[in-house]
Amino acid sequence: MSPKSQRWNNWILVVASVVLAIAPLFLVREAEFGGADGEAEAAIQEINPTYQPWFNPLVEPASGEIESLLFALQAGLGAGVIGYVTGLYRGSRERQASQHHPEVSQSRSEFKDH
Amino acid sequence: MAGLSCYLVVGSPKPAYAMHIMEGFLPVGWAVFWWVVYLPFLFWGLRSLTHITRQHPETKLLLALAGAFTFVLSALKIPSVTGSCSHPTGTGLGAVLFGPAVMSVLGGLVLLFQASLLAHGGLTTLGANAMSMAVVGPFIAYGIYQLVMRSSGRQTLAIFLAAALADLITYVVTSLQLALAFPSATGGFFAAFTKFATIFAVTQIPLAVSEGLLTVLVWNWLQTYNREELQVLNLIKQELSA
């Protein structure tokens, strides 16, 4: 695959993922969008009304805001590592390329997206 | 990579529950049972991990990438057509790169983080959740990848199916575990399984497709910049299966 068509394909993948994530918000407008495990909890109560959870989380986020902070932190940490690793690989590859063919290093000035 | 950050913005978390079996929601016997089943896989994964990092220290960065991918994807609660939210698992990528055993450690770490800090999932149910997300899912991913590669040789398709099906199967296993622990009084195990699978697995279908697409995105990127490392990984997998 040529780099150009590869880039196109990657953008299509991104757009498709985003569309898949947003579409439900428009398709099922009256939904609450709660969590699936909350629903599972309700289903357990329905099947077995006497069941009592025998253990509670050691640490509960103090509020929904705190919980979303922690989730954002989790995503941020992961994304940071991914960015670091990808940057490192790209940099080392470009260094190799410029050692072999000095003229390639000039093409770095035109920003290549992938 | 712009894709991932874009995805992060769109899928930014909402204060809601998502998936995994919640803390205390498996009867003691089942909780212990799944822990016992999970532990051998965990040890296998640890052995495989130490072997890989010792023999091929240059792959540590890729391991970090695979772990981080799981970390990011399992933090995103994404709305689904069923009107509830759930999140992808991100385990397919690491399973295809390093073999499935490694993910029992990486996936377990993610679950531990969520159970101990976010009250998401649980420590008592960690064995069960790890079996679904960090063991069965990755093994399915690896199997599907090998199968599609051998039968068609189409790598992109193989990666997509591996990641998407691993994601979906994770939640089928979760439904199975809940149905075993809470069979319905009237319809028994099957009625309960249908109920839980409707909640978890159906919600997961569009998310599984998203996960497949994103994994292909990362894979394309790796193909562009990491040909040498990927060749090393193929050697590792031959060593491990030998």
mmCIF file of C-alpha atoms in Angstrom:
data_model
loop_
_atom_site.group_PDB
_atom_site.id
_atom_site.type_symbol
_atom_site.label_atom_id
_atom_site.label_comp_id
_atom_site.label_asym_id
_atom_site.label_seq_id
_atom_site.Cartn_x
_atom_site.Cartn_y
_atom_site.Cartn_z
ATOM 1 C CA MET A 1 0.000 0.000 0.000
ATOM 2 C CA SER A 2 1.340 3.443 -0.871
ATOM 3 C CA PRO A 3 1.897 5.778 2.083
ATOM 4 C CA LYS A 4 -0.742 8.110 0.716
ATOM 5 C CA SER A 5 -3.555 5.558 0.538
ATOM 6 C CA GLN A 6 -2.437 4.206 3.898
ATOM 7 C CA ARG A 7 -2.930 7.664 5.382
ATOM 8 C CA TRP A 8 -6.387 7.865 3.854
ATOM 9 C CA ASN A 9 -7.261 4.502 5.288
ATOM 10 C CA ASN A 10 -6.117 5.555 8.739
ATOM 11 C CA TRP A 11 -8.329 8.616 8.643
ATOM 12 C CA ILE A 12 -11.273 6.489 7.574
ATOM 13 C CA LEU A 13 -10.615 4.221 10.577
ATOM 14 C CA VAL A 14 -10.583 7.201 12.929
ATOM 15 C CA VAL A 15 -13.767 8.713 11.526
ATOM 16 C CA ALA A 16 -15.574 5.366 11.595
ATOM 17 C CA SER A 17 -14.652 4.818 15.269
ATOM 18 C CA VAL A 18 -15.850 8.281 16.211
ATOM 19 C CA VAL A 19 -19.106 7.832 14.301
ATOM 20 C CA LEU A 20 -19.710 4.483 16.016
ATOM 21 C CA ALA A 21 -19.254 6.150 19.393
ATOM 22 C CA ILE A 22 -21.498 9.143 18.703
ATOM 23 C CA ALA A 23 -24.271 7.497 16.665
ATOM 24 C CA PRO A 24 -26.051 5.896 19.668
ATOM 25 C CA LEU A 25 -26.548 9.337 21.216
ATOM 26 C CA PHE A 26 -28.658 10.302 18.205
ATOM 27 C CA LEU A 27 -30.225 6.897 17.569
ATOM 28 C CA VAL A 28 -31.576 6.286 21.065
ATOM 29 C CA ARG A 29 -32.425 9.748 22.285
ATOM 30 C CA GLU A 30 -34.480 8.815 25.311
ATOM 31 C CA ALA A 31 -31.865 6.510 26.805
ATOM 32 C CA GLU A 32 -30.078 7.263 30.066
ATOM 33 C CA PHE A 33 -26.701 5.880 29.019
ATOM 34 C CA GLY A 34 -25.981 4.450 32.417
ATOM 35 C CA GLY A 35 -23.465 1.689 32.837
ATOM 36 C CA ALA A 36 -24.008 -1.884 31.740
ATOM 37 C CA ASP A 37 -22.892 -3.183 35.122
ATOM 38 C CA GLY A 38 -25.511 -1.099 36.891
ATOM 39 C CA GLU A 39 -28.080 -2.869 34.726
ATOM 40 C CA ALA A 40 -26.516 -6.217 35.540
ATOM 41 C CA GLU A 41 -26.901 -5.370 39.219
ATOM 42 C CA ALA A 42 -30.613 -4.789 38.653
ATOM 43 C CA ALA A 43 -30.863 -8.093 36.774
ATOM 44 C CA ILE A 44 -29.198 -9.942 39.652
ATOM 45 C CA GLN A 45 -31.664 -8.406 42.100
ATOM 46 C CA GLU A 46 -34.494 -9.505 39.820
ATOM 47 C CA ILE A 47 -33.285 -13.111 39.589
ATOM 48 C CA ASN A 48 -32.244 -13.375 43.214
ATOM 49 C CA PRO A 49 -33.940 -10.632 45.299
ATOM 50 C CA THR A 50 -32.361 -11.824 48.546
ATOM 51 C CA TYR A 51 -28.766 -11.561 47.325
ATOM 52 C CA GLN A 52 -26.628 -9.146 49.308
ATOM 53 C CA PRO A 53 -23.170 -8.138 48.099
ATOM 54 C CA TRP A 54 -20.767 -9.552 50.693
ATOM 55 C CA PHE A 55 -17.901 -7.178 50.083
ATOM 56 C CA ASN A 56 -17.697 -3.449 49.397
ATOM 57 C CA PRO A 57 -15.060 -1.559 47.439
ATOM 58 C CA LEU A 58 -12.243 -0.488 49.735
ATOM 59 C CA VAL A 59 -12.069 2.958 48.176
ATOM 60 C CA GLU A 60 -15.097 4.588 46.603
ATOM 61 C CA PRO A 61 -14.524 7.763 44.601
ATOM 62 C CA ALA A 62 -16.120 10.510 46.694
ATOM 63 C CA SER A 63 -18.347 11.653 43.840
ATOM 64 C CA GLY A 64 -19.057 11.237 40.165
ATOM 65 C CA GLU A 65 -16.658 14.102 39.530
ATOM 66 C CA ILE A 66 -13.826 12.371 41.350
ATOM 67 C CA GLU A 67 -14.573 9.155 39.518
ATOM 68 C CA SER A 68 -14.404 10.876 36.165
ATOM 69 C CA LEU A 69 -11.132 12.492 37.262
ATOM 70 C CA LEU A 70 -9.664 9.047 37.924
ATOM 71 C CA PHE A 71 -10.908 7.686 34.616
ATOM 72 C CA ALA A 72 -9.458 10.685 32.823
ATOM 73 C CA LEU A 73 -6.203 10.065 34.661
ATOM 74 C CA GLN A 74 -6.180 6.440 33.538
ATOM 75 C CA ALA A 75 -6.779 7.400 29.927
ATOM 76 C CA GLY A 76 -4.266 10.238 30.131
ATOM 77 C CA LEU A 77 -1.506 8.046 31.550
ATOM 78 C CA GLY A 78 -2.069 5.451 28.849
ATOM 79 C CA ALA A 79 -2.175 8.024 26.087
ATOM 80 C CA GLY A 80 1.005 9.632 27.422
ATOM 81 C CA VAL A 81 2.882 6.334 27.259
ATOM 82 C CA ILE A 82 1.582 5.645 23.751
ATOM 83 C CA GLY A 83 2.671 9.106 22.616
ATOM 84 C CA TYR A 84 6.102 8.678 24.179
ATOM 85 C CA VAL A 85 6.710 5.259 22.608
ATOM 86 C CA THR A 86 5.486 6.240 19.159
ATOM 87 C CA GLY A 87 7.541 9.425 19.191
ATOM 88 C CA LEU A 88 10.628 7.497 20.212
ATOM 89 C CA TYR A 89 10.223 4.968 17.414
ATOM 90 C CA ARG A 90 9.530 7.591 14.823
ATOM 91 C CA GLY A 91 12.494 9.661 15.892
ATOM 92 C CA SER A 92 14.907 6.744 15.813
ATOM 93 C CA ARG A 93 13.680 5.666 12.411
ATOM 94 C CA GLU A 94 14.076 9.114 10.966
ATOM 95 C CA ARG A 95 17.560 9.352 12.426
ATOM 96 C CA GLN A 96 18.465 6.088 10.719
ATOM 97 C CA ALA A 97 17.015 7.331 7.462
ATOM 98 C CA SER A 98 18.940 10.587 7.558
ATOM 99 C CA GLN A 99 22.192 8.738 8.271
ATOM 100 C CA HIS A 100 21.708 6.614 5.179
ATOM 101 C CA HIS A 101 20.381 9.331 2.913
ATOM 102 C CA PRO A 102 21.156 12.847 4.107
ATOM 103 C CA GLU A 103 18.632 14.329 1.676
ATOM 104 C CA VAL A 104 15.748 12.669 3.553
ATOM 105 C CA SER A 105 16.360 14.841 6.590
ATOM 106 C CA GLN A 106 15.177 17.819 4.598
ATOM 107 C CA SER A 107 11.806 16.217 4.016
ATOM 108 C CA ARG A 108 11.262 16.289 7.772
ATOM 109 C CA SER A 109 10.337 19.916 7.442
ATOM 110 C CA GLU A 110 7.128 18.989 5.634
ATOM 111 C CA PHE A 111 5.018 17.532 8.386
ATOM 112 C CA LYS A 112 3.840 14.012 7.669
ATOM 113 C CA ASP A 113 0.690 12.917 9.398
ATOM 114 C CA HIS A 114 -0.319 9.295 9.686
ATOM 115 C CA MET B 1 -2.164 8.877 16.817
ATOM 116 C CA ALA B 2 -4.262 11.942 16.247
ATOM 117 C CA GLY B 3 -7.038 9.388 16.080
ATOM 118 C CA LEU B 4 -6.488 8.186 19.608
ATOM 119 C CA SER B 5 -6.470 11.665 21.048
ATOM 120 C CA CYS B 6 -9.567 12.539 19.066
ATOM 121 C CA TYR B 7 -11.181 9.405 20.384
ATOM 122 C CA LEU B 8 -10.175 10.382 23.905
ATOM 123 C CA VAL B 9 -11.971 13.679 23.633
ATOM 124 C CA VAL B 10 -15.119 12.124 22.216
ATOM 125 C CA GLY B 11 -15.211 9.226 24.629
ATOM 126 C CA SER B 12 -14.394 11.252 27.709
ATOM 127 C CA PRO B 13 -15.726 9.464 30.757
ATOM 128 C CA LYS B 14 -19.079 10.132 32.321
ATOM 129 C CA PRO B 15 -19.889 9.410 35.945
ATOM 130 C CA ALA B 16 -21.628 6.104 35.350
ATOM 131 C CA TYR B 17 -20.971 2.459 35.866
ATOM 132 C CA ALA B 18 -19.762 0.452 32.962
ATOM 133 C CA MET B 19 -18.778 -3.161 33.031
ATOM 134 C CA HIS B 20 -17.034 -5.946 34.908
ATOM 135 C CA ILE B 21 -18.705 -7.837 37.696
ATOM 136 C CA MET B 22 -19.048 -5.437 40.602
ATOM 137 C CA GLU B 23 -17.360 -5.882 43.981
ATOM 138 C CA GLY B 24 -19.180 -8.433 46.134
ATOM 139 C CA PHE B 25 -21.586 -9.428 43.376
ATOM 140 C CA LEU B 26 -20.292 -12.970 42.993
ATOM 141 C CA PRO B 27 -21.093 -15.453 45.745
ATOM 142 C CA VAL B 28 -17.973 -16.361 47.757
ATOM 143 C CA GLY B 29 -17.638 -19.819 46.205
ATOM 144 C CA TRP B 30 -17.649 -18.488 42.659
ATOM 145 C CA ALA B 31 -15.313 -15.634 43.521
ATOM 146 C CA VAL B 32 -12.767 -18.088 44.925
ATOM 147 C CA PHE B 33 -13.295 -20.504 42.028
ATOM 148 C CA TRP B 34 -12.456 -17.900 39.367
ATOM 149 C CA TRP B 35 -9.442 -16.697 41.329
ATOM 150 C CA VAL B 36 -8.145 -20.262 41.457
ATOM 151 C CA VAL B 37 -8.705 -20.654 37.715
ATOM 152 C CA TYR B 38 -6.989 -17.334 36.985
ATOM 153 C CA LEU B 39 -3.814 -17.805 39.050
ATOM 154 C CA PRO B 40 -2.109 -20.409 36.822
ATOM 155 C CA PHE B 41 -2.629 -18.121 33.820
ATOM 156 C CA LEU B 42 -1.168 -15.239 35.809
ATOM 157 C CA PHE B 43 1.972 -17.241 36.628
ATOM 158 C CA TRP B 44 2.256 -18.401 33.025
ATOM 159 C CA GLY B 45 1.971 -14.779 31.939
ATOM 160 C CA LEU B 46 4.636 -13.640 34.420
ATOM 161 C CA ARG B 47 7.008 -16.345 33.192
ATOM 162 C CA SER B 48 6.373 -15.437 29.601
ATOM 163 C CA LEU B 49 6.875 -11.757 30.410
ATOM 164 C CA THR B 50 10.212 -12.261 32.191
ATOM 165 C CA HIS B 51 11.366 -14.523 29.369
ATOM 166 C CA ILE B 52 10.550 -11.920 26.732
ATOM 167 C CA THR B 53 12.106 -8.973 28.571
ATOM 168 C CA ARG B 54 15.251 -10.950 29.370
ATOM 169 C CA GLN B 55 15.809 -12.369 25.914
ATOM 170 C CA HIS B 56 14.683 -9.314 23.987
ATOM 171 C CA PRO B 57 15.026 -6.152 26.070
ATOM 172 C CA GLU B 58 14.408 -4.116 22.912
ATOM 173 C CA THR B 59 10.747 -5.162 23.002
ATOM 174 C CA LYS B 60 10.088 -3.485 26.365
ATOM 175 C CA LEU B 61 8.833 -0.358 24.659
ATOM 176 C CA LEU B 62 6.354 -2.344 22.602
ATOM 177 C CA LEU B 63 5.164 -4.081 25.757
ATOM 178 C CA ALA B 64 4.595 -0.673 27.314
ATOM 179 C CA LEU B 65 2.642 0.300 24.224
ATOM 180 C CA ALA B 66 0.438 -2.796 24.416
ATOM 181 C CA GLY B 67 -0.204 -2.194 28.125
ATOM 182 C CA ALA B 68 -0.944 1.487 27.574
ATOM 183 C CA PHE B 69 -3.371 0.641 24.777
ATOM 184 C CA THR B 70 -5.378 -1.515 27.187
ATOM 185 C CA PHE B 71 -5.149 1.213 29.799
ATOM 186 C CA VAL B 72 -6.574 3.854 27.483
ATOM 187 C CA LEU B 73 -9.298 1.781 25.870
ATOM 188 C CA SER B 74 -10.624 0.356 29.119
ATOM 189 C CA ALA B 75 -10.918 3.874 30.548
ATOM 190 C CA LEU B 76 -13.292 4.996 27.825
ATOM 191 C CA LYS B 77 -16.954 4.492 28.538
ATOM 192 C CA ILE B 78 -18.614 4.632 25.195
ATOM 193 C CA PRO B 79 -22.353 4.892 24.548
ATOM 194 C CA SER B 80 -23.923 2.011 22.671
ATOM 195 C CA VAL B 81 -27.108 1.390 20.709
ATOM 196 C CA THR B 82 -28.722 -0.300 23.701
ATOM 197 C CA GLY B 83 -28.786 3.051 25.495
ATOM 198 C CA SER B 84 -26.160 2.139 28.057
ATOM 199 C CA CYS B 85 -22.401 2.565 28.221
ATOM 200 C CA SER B 86 -19.582 0.081 28.324
ATOM 201 C CA HIS B 87 -15.931 0.100 27.461
ATOM 202 C CA PRO B 88 -13.605 -1.704 25.081
ATOM 203 C CA THR B 89 -10.809 -3.887 26.428
ATOM 204 C CA GLY B 90 -7.786 -3.220 24.222
ATOM 205 C CA THR B 91 -6.362 -6.676 24.872
ATOM 206 C CA GLY B 92 -6.321 -7.904 21.272
ATOM 207 C CA LEU B 93 -3.274 -5.881 20.243
ATOM 208 C CA GLY B 94 -0.938 -7.227 22.930
ATOM 209 C CA ALA B 95 -2.197 -10.770 22.444
ATOM 210 C CA VAL B 96 -1.384 -10.699 18.728
ATOM 211 C CA LEU B 97 1.995 -9.006 19.290
ATOM 212 C CA PHE B 98 3.314 -11.026 22.230
ATOM 213 C CA GLY B 99 1.126 -14.092 22.452
ATOM 214 C CA PRO B 100 -1.897 -14.343 24.750
ATOM 215 C CA ALA B 101 -0.196 -15.244 28.049
ATOM 216 C CA VAL B 102 1.394 -11.808 28.469
ATOM 217 C CA MET B 103 -2.017 -10.161 28.546
ATOM 218 C CA SER B 104 -2.998 -12.082 31.680
ATOM 219 C CA VAL B 105 -0.520 -9.801 33.461
ATOM 220 C CA LEU B 106 -1.164 -6.548 31.581
ATOM 221 C CA GLY B 107 -4.947 -6.939 31.658
ATOM 222 C CA GLY B 108 -4.815 -7.978 35.312
ATOM 223 C CA LEU B 109 -2.916 -4.793 36.156
ATOM 224 C CA VAL B 110 -5.561 -2.639 34.501
ATOM 225 C CA LEU B 111 -8.292 -4.458 36.420
ATOM 226 C CA LEU B 112 -6.376 -4.072 39.677
ATOM 227 C CA PHE B 113 -6.015 -0.334 39.077
ATOM 228 C CA GLN B 114 -9.724 0.043 38.402
ATOM 229 C CA ALA B 115 -10.819 -2.171 41.290
ATOM 230 C CA SER B 116 -8.613 -0.565 43.919
ATOM 231 C CA LEU B 117 -8.892 3.110 42.930
ATOM 232 C CA LEU B 118 -12.068 3.528 40.928
ATOM 233 C CA ALA B 119 -14.446 1.107 42.689
ATOM 234 C CA HIS B 120 -14.892 -0.289 39.205
ATOM 235 C CA GLY B 121 -15.053 -4.063 39.065
ATOM 236 C CA GLY B 122 -13.723 -5.442 42.350
ATOM 237 C CA LEU B 123 -10.997 -7.301 44.205
ATOM 238 C CA THR B 124 -13.236 -10.244 45.103
ATOM 239 C CA THR B 125 -14.417 -10.455 41.507
ATOM 240 C CA LEU B 126 -10.986 -9.753 40.007
ATOM 241 C CA GLY B 127 -10.370 -13.440 39.292
ATOM 242 C CA ALA B 128 -13.590 -13.678 37.282
ATOM 243 C CA ASN B 129 -13.038 -10.357 35.504
ATOM 244 C CA ALA B 130 -9.433 -11.235 34.709
ATOM 245 C CA MET B 131 -10.515 -14.588 33.260
ATOM 246 C CA SER B 132 -12.883 -12.852 30.855
ATOM 247 C CA MET B 133 -10.824 -9.804 29.909
ATOM 248 C CA ALA B 134 -7.206 -10.841 30.433
ATOM 249 C CA VAL B 135 -7.308 -14.559 29.633
ATOM 250 C CA VAL B 136 -10.204 -15.734 27.436
ATOM 251 C CA GLY B 137 -10.345 -12.539 25.343
ATOM 252 C CA PRO B 138 -6.610 -12.529 24.507
ATOM 253 C CA PHE B 139 -6.565 -16.276 23.775
ATOM 254 C CA ILE B 140 -9.503 -15.857 21.414
ATOM 255 C CA ALA B 141 -7.711 -12.912 19.778
ATOM 256 C CA TYR B 142 -4.581 -14.970 19.260
ATOM 257 C CA GLY B 143 -6.517 -17.955 17.920
ATOM 258 C CA ILE B 144 -8.587 -15.872 15.504
ATOM 259 C CA TYR B 145 -5.489 -14.056 14.277
ATOM 260 C CA GLN B 146 -3.665 -17.329 13.533
ATOM 261 C CA LEU B 147 -6.756 -18.812 11.917
ATOM 262 C CA VAL B 148 -7.428 -15.897 9.572
ATOM 263 C CA MET B 149 -3.744 -15.524 8.708
ATOM 264 C CA ARG B 150 -3.451 -19.197 7.790
ATOM 265 C CA SER B 151 -6.661 -19.359 5.816
ATOM 266 C CA SER B 152 -6.510 -16.026 3.965
ATOM 267 C CA GLY B 153 -3.200 -14.351 4.755
ATOM 268 C CA ARG B 154 -4.971 -10.990 5.031
ATOM 269 C CA GLN B 155 -3.298 -9.349 7.972
ATOM 270 C CA THR B 156 -5.511 -6.294 8.371
ATOM 271 C CA LEU B 157 -8.611 -8.460 8.413
ATOM 272 C CA ALA B 158 -6.958 -10.838 10.878
ATOM 273 C CA ILE B 159 -6.102 -8.006 13.282
ATOM 274 C CA PHE B 160 -9.544 -6.467 13.016
ATOM 275 C CA LEU B 161 -11.367 -9.722 13.717
ATOM 276 C CA ALA B 162 -8.966 -10.703 16.493
ATOM 277 C CA ALA B 163 -9.481 -7.444 18.378
ATOM 278 C CA ALA B 164 -13.215 -7.161 17.783
ATOM 279 C CA LEU B 165 -14.005 -10.761 18.718
ATOM 280 C CA ALA B 166 -11.746 -10.675 21.794
ATOM 281 C CA ASP B 167 -13.700 -7.649 22.976
ATOM 282 C CA LEU B 168 -17.056 -9.301 22.345
ATOM 283 C CA ILE B 169 -16.101 -12.665 23.854
ATOM 284 C CA THR B 170 -14.900 -10.910 27.012
ATOM 285 C CA TYR B 171 -18.469 -9.853 27.698
ATOM 286 C CA VAL B 172 -19.965 -13.158 26.665
ATOM 287 C CA VAL B 173 -17.746 -14.746 29.332
ATOM 288 C CA THR B 174 -18.874 -12.130 31.870
ATOM 289 C CA SER B 175 -22.496 -13.034 31.080
ATOM 290 C CA LEU B 176 -21.657 -16.711 31.427
ATOM 291 C CA GLN B 177 -20.040 -16.173 34.824
ATOM 292 C CA LEU B 178 -23.038 -14.225 36.103
ATOM 293 C CA ALA B 179 -25.501 -16.796 34.759
ATOM 294 C CA LEU B 180 -23.594 -19.624 36.482
ATOM 295 C CA ALA B 181 -23.690 -17.737 39.767
ATOM 296 C CA PHE B 182 -27.279 -16.517 39.416
ATOM 297 C CA PRO B 183 -29.354 -19.055 37.484
ATOM 298 C CA SER B 184 -32.924 -17.858 37.061
ATOM 299 C CA ALA B 185 -35.493 -19.589 39.299
ATOM 300 C CA THR B 186 -37.847 -20.179 36.392
ATOM 301 C CA GLY B 187 -35.650 -20.626 33.325
ATOM 302 C CA GLY B 188 -32.448 -21.808 34.966
ATOM 303 C CA PHE B 189 -29.018 -21.064 33.554
ATOM 304 C CA PHE B 190 -30.086 -20.335 29.975
ATOM 305 C CA ALA B 191 -32.723 -17.779 30.864
ATOM 306 C CA ALA B 192 -30.222 -15.999 33.095
ATOM 307 C CA PHE B 193 -27.506 -16.149 30.438
ATOM 308 C CA THR B 194 -29.840 -14.618 27.860
ATOM 309 C CA LYS B 195 -30.676 -11.841 30.289
ATOM 310 C CA PHE B 196 -27.064 -10.976 31.089
ATOM 311 C CA ALA B 197 -25.882 -11.410 27.518
ATOM 312 C CA THR B 198 -28.537 -8.949 26.377
ATOM 313 C CA ILE B 199 -27.166 -6.411 28.829
ATOM 314 C CA PHE B 200 -23.463 -6.971 28.248
ATOM 315 C CA ALA B 201 -22.810 -8.610 24.905
ATOM 316 C CA VAL B 202 -25.351 -6.746 22.770
ATOM 317 C CA THR B 203 -24.196 -3.419 24.191
ATOM 318 C CA GLN B 204 -20.683 -4.451 23.265
ATOM 319 C CA ILE B 205 -21.213 -5.092 19.536
ATOM 320 C CA PRO B 206 -20.594 -1.547 18.222
ATOM 321 C CA LEU B 207 -17.785 -1.121 20.750
ATOM 322 C CA ALA B 208 -16.167 -4.311 19.505
ATOM 323 C CA VAL B 209 -16.201 -2.924 15.968
ATOM 324 C CA SER B 210 -14.645 0.327 17.220
ATOM 325 C CA GLU B 211 -11.968 -1.606 19.038
ATOM 326 C CA GLY B 212 -11.197 -3.602 15.903
ATOM 327 C CA LEU B 213 -10.813 -0.393 13.877
ATOM 328 C CA LEU B 214 -8.581 1.294 16.457
ATOM 329 C CA THR B 215 -6.383 -1.770 16.789
ATOM 330 C CA VAL B 216 -5.918 -1.819 13.010
ATOM 331 C CA LEU B 217 -4.951 1.865 13.226
ATOM 332 C CA VAL B 218 -2.211 1.163 15.771
ATOM 333 C CA TRP B 219 -1.114 -1.883 13.774
ATOM 334 C CA ASN B 220 -0.768 0.170 10.570
ATOM 335 C CA TRP B 221 1.389 2.564 12.481
ATOM 336 C CA LEU B 222 3.572 -0.216 13.851
ATOM 337 C CA GLN B 223 3.983 -1.609 10.346
ATOM 338 C CA THR B 224 5.257 1.751 9.171
ATOM 339 C CA TYR B 225 7.780 2.369 11.944
ATOM 340 C CA ASN B 226 8.612 -0.943 13.553
ATOM 341 C CA ARG B 227 9.254 -3.561 10.953
ATOM 342 C CA GLU B 228 12.375 -4.830 12.733
ATOM 343 C CA GLU B 229 10.681 -5.162 16.135
ATOM 344 C CA LEU B 230 7.725 -6.964 14.625
ATOM 345 C CA GLN B 231 10.098 -9.490 13.085
ATOM 346 C CA VAL B 232 11.721 -10.038 16.491
ATOM 347 C CA LEU B 233 8.247 -10.639 17.911
ATOM 348 C CA ASN B 234 7.538 -13.347 15.371
ATOM 349 C CA LEU B 235 10.689 -15.090 16.556
ATOM 350 C CA ILE B 236 9.580 -14.754 20.181
ATOM 351 C CA LYS B 237 6.254 -16.366 19.440
ATOM 352 C CA GLN B 238 8.007 -19.272 17.768
ATOM 353 C CA GLU B 239 10.226 -19.657 20.840
ATOM 354 C CA LEU B 240 7.257 -19.605 23.188
ATOM 355 C CA SER B 241 5.259 -22.149 21.254
ATOM 356 C CA ALA B 242 8.293 -24.384 20.739
#
